[in-house]
Amino acid sequence: AQVRDGDMLRLAPGPATIMDQVPFGRIYKDGRLIGTDQAMGIRDRRKLSFAGHVAVNVVLDDKYELAGDPDLVAIGVAEADGRGESLEDLMIDAAIGAVDSIPRQRRKDLDLVQEAVRRAVRGAANEAWGKKPLVTVFVTR
């Protein structure tokens, strides 16, 4: 039989045989914990170190209109684009534009609003900076 990743072999006595299956792949030790890259958050941290994180809070009023400008916090993101324009301002404008572009009746679907804002903010950062940060959006009514 052909040996594959995860096969546990018995080499002696006698001929080599596959005895069992065991977990395989990369295992990480992170602090006091041991696990896969996904379980340890390694992939997300790699993305964060490359392109940063943006958190956006959008508040909608009773008529599903913006109650004010969205709050935005950017960590590990460039301050300005190549022309010196504030990247935070560009991303806030993108968030406002995303909400305004959704018909009011469809804004009742807060998940739709959340995803539209996430994509718009990420796209604005990519257009101005050339990188796509992780974006977390909170929509409150």
XYZ file of C-alpha atoms in Angstrom:
141
model
C 0.000 0.000 0.000
C 1.103 3.554 -0.673
C 1.881 5.631 2.418
C 0.056 8.991 2.634
C 0.210 11.950 5.002
C -1.316 10.974 8.327
C -0.596 7.242 8.018
C 0.952 5.701 11.137
C 3.333 2.891 10.202
C 4.613 -0.110 12.085
C 8.121 -0.787 10.798
C 9.046 -3.812 12.925
C 8.638 -6.669 13.585
C 7.780 -7.972 10.155
C 6.911 -5.977 7.064
C 5.917 -2.308 7.335
C 2.153 -1.881 7.665
C -0.223 1.053 8.042
C -1.600 0.863 11.587
C -3.700 4.006 12.021
C -4.479 7.550 10.856
C -3.213 10.574 12.790
C -3.706 14.341 12.322
C -1.094 15.906 10.057
C -0.075 19.275 8.676
C 1.534 22.315 10.208
C 1.033 22.683 13.926
C 1.819 25.995 15.625
C 2.708 26.831 19.207
C 1.413 30.302 19.979
C 1.819 31.486 23.545
C 0.518 28.608 25.650
C -1.653 27.138 22.902
C -0.993 24.596 20.172
C -3.107 24.234 17.023
C -3.482 24.748 13.292
C -2.905 28.096 11.612
C -6.659 28.632 11.369
C -7.358 27.696 14.987
C -4.538 29.959 16.180
C -5.541 32.918 13.990
C -2.212 32.855 12.146
C -3.767 33.565 8.725
C -5.674 36.599 9.987
C -2.593 37.976 11.736
C -0.596 37.575 8.546
C -3.250 39.582 6.673
C -3.303 42.180 9.449
C 0.456 42.619 9.291
C 0.291 43.139 5.539
C -2.741 45.396 5.090
C -4.030 46.436 8.523
C -7.565 46.549 9.882
C -10.427 49.001 9.548
C -13.460 49.048 11.859
C -16.524 51.000 10.725
C -19.639 51.770 12.769
C -22.721 52.818 10.792
C -25.800 54.073 12.662
C -29.159 54.161 10.856
C -32.149 56.104 12.178
C -35.808 54.975 12.225
C -36.143 55.830 8.526
C -33.023 53.792 7.657
C -31.063 56.953 6.839
C -27.574 57.593 8.182
C -27.862 59.158 11.645
C -24.473 60.820 11.103
C -21.114 60.142 9.535
C -19.864 56.607 10.161
C -17.199 56.176 12.834
C -14.022 54.665 11.409
C -10.871 53.401 13.110
C -7.955 52.269 10.941
C -4.973 50.388 12.379
C -1.915 49.649 10.285
C -3.325 51.536 7.292
C -1.543 54.340 5.426
C -2.564 57.840 6.526
C -2.819 59.384 3.057
C -2.948 58.386 -0.594
C -0.386 59.418 -3.226
C -1.953 62.891 -3.553
C -1.893 63.496 0.201
C -5.632 62.928 0.693
C -6.605 61.326 3.999
C -7.264 57.618 3.497
C -9.688 57.650 6.447
C -11.729 60.401 4.770
C -11.798 58.440 1.511
C -13.000 55.326 3.327
C -15.676 57.267 5.253
C -16.911 58.773 1.969
C -17.020 55.264 0.485
C -19.064 53.997 3.449
C -21.532 56.890 3.111
C -21.788 56.310 -0.636
C -22.437 52.607 -0.107
C -25.329 53.263 2.279
C -26.764 56.035 0.082
C -26.666 53.761 -2.974
C -28.926 51.170 -1.308
C -32.655 51.895 -1.720
C -34.203 52.745 1.656
C -36.479 49.675 1.666
C -33.492 47.377 1.170
C -31.580 49.029 4.028
C -33.833 47.086 6.413
C -31.559 44.141 5.625
C -28.715 45.127 7.936
C -26.515 42.297 6.647
C -26.815 43.769 3.146
C -25.805 47.198 4.466
C -22.912 45.672 6.389
C -21.548 43.820 3.349
C -21.996 46.833 1.037
C -20.071 49.082 3.427
C -17.345 46.456 3.913
C -16.822 46.106 0.164
C -16.897 49.860 -0.437
C -14.370 50.647 2.306
C -12.082 47.847 1.196
C -12.355 48.977 -2.429
C -11.588 52.600 -1.532
C -8.482 51.524 0.383
C -7.378 49.306 -2.491
C -7.894 52.044 -5.082
C -5.977 54.655 -3.073
C -3.328 52.463 -1.454
C -3.133 49.244 -3.444
C -3.883 47.051 -0.427
C -7.086 45.514 0.912
C -7.284 45.750 4.708
C -9.472 43.500 6.821
C -12.688 45.454 7.362
C -15.159 44.930 10.210
C -18.475 46.766 9.951
C -21.027 47.289 12.711
C -24.500 48.444 11.684
C -26.765 49.777 14.435
C -30.348 50.952 14.275
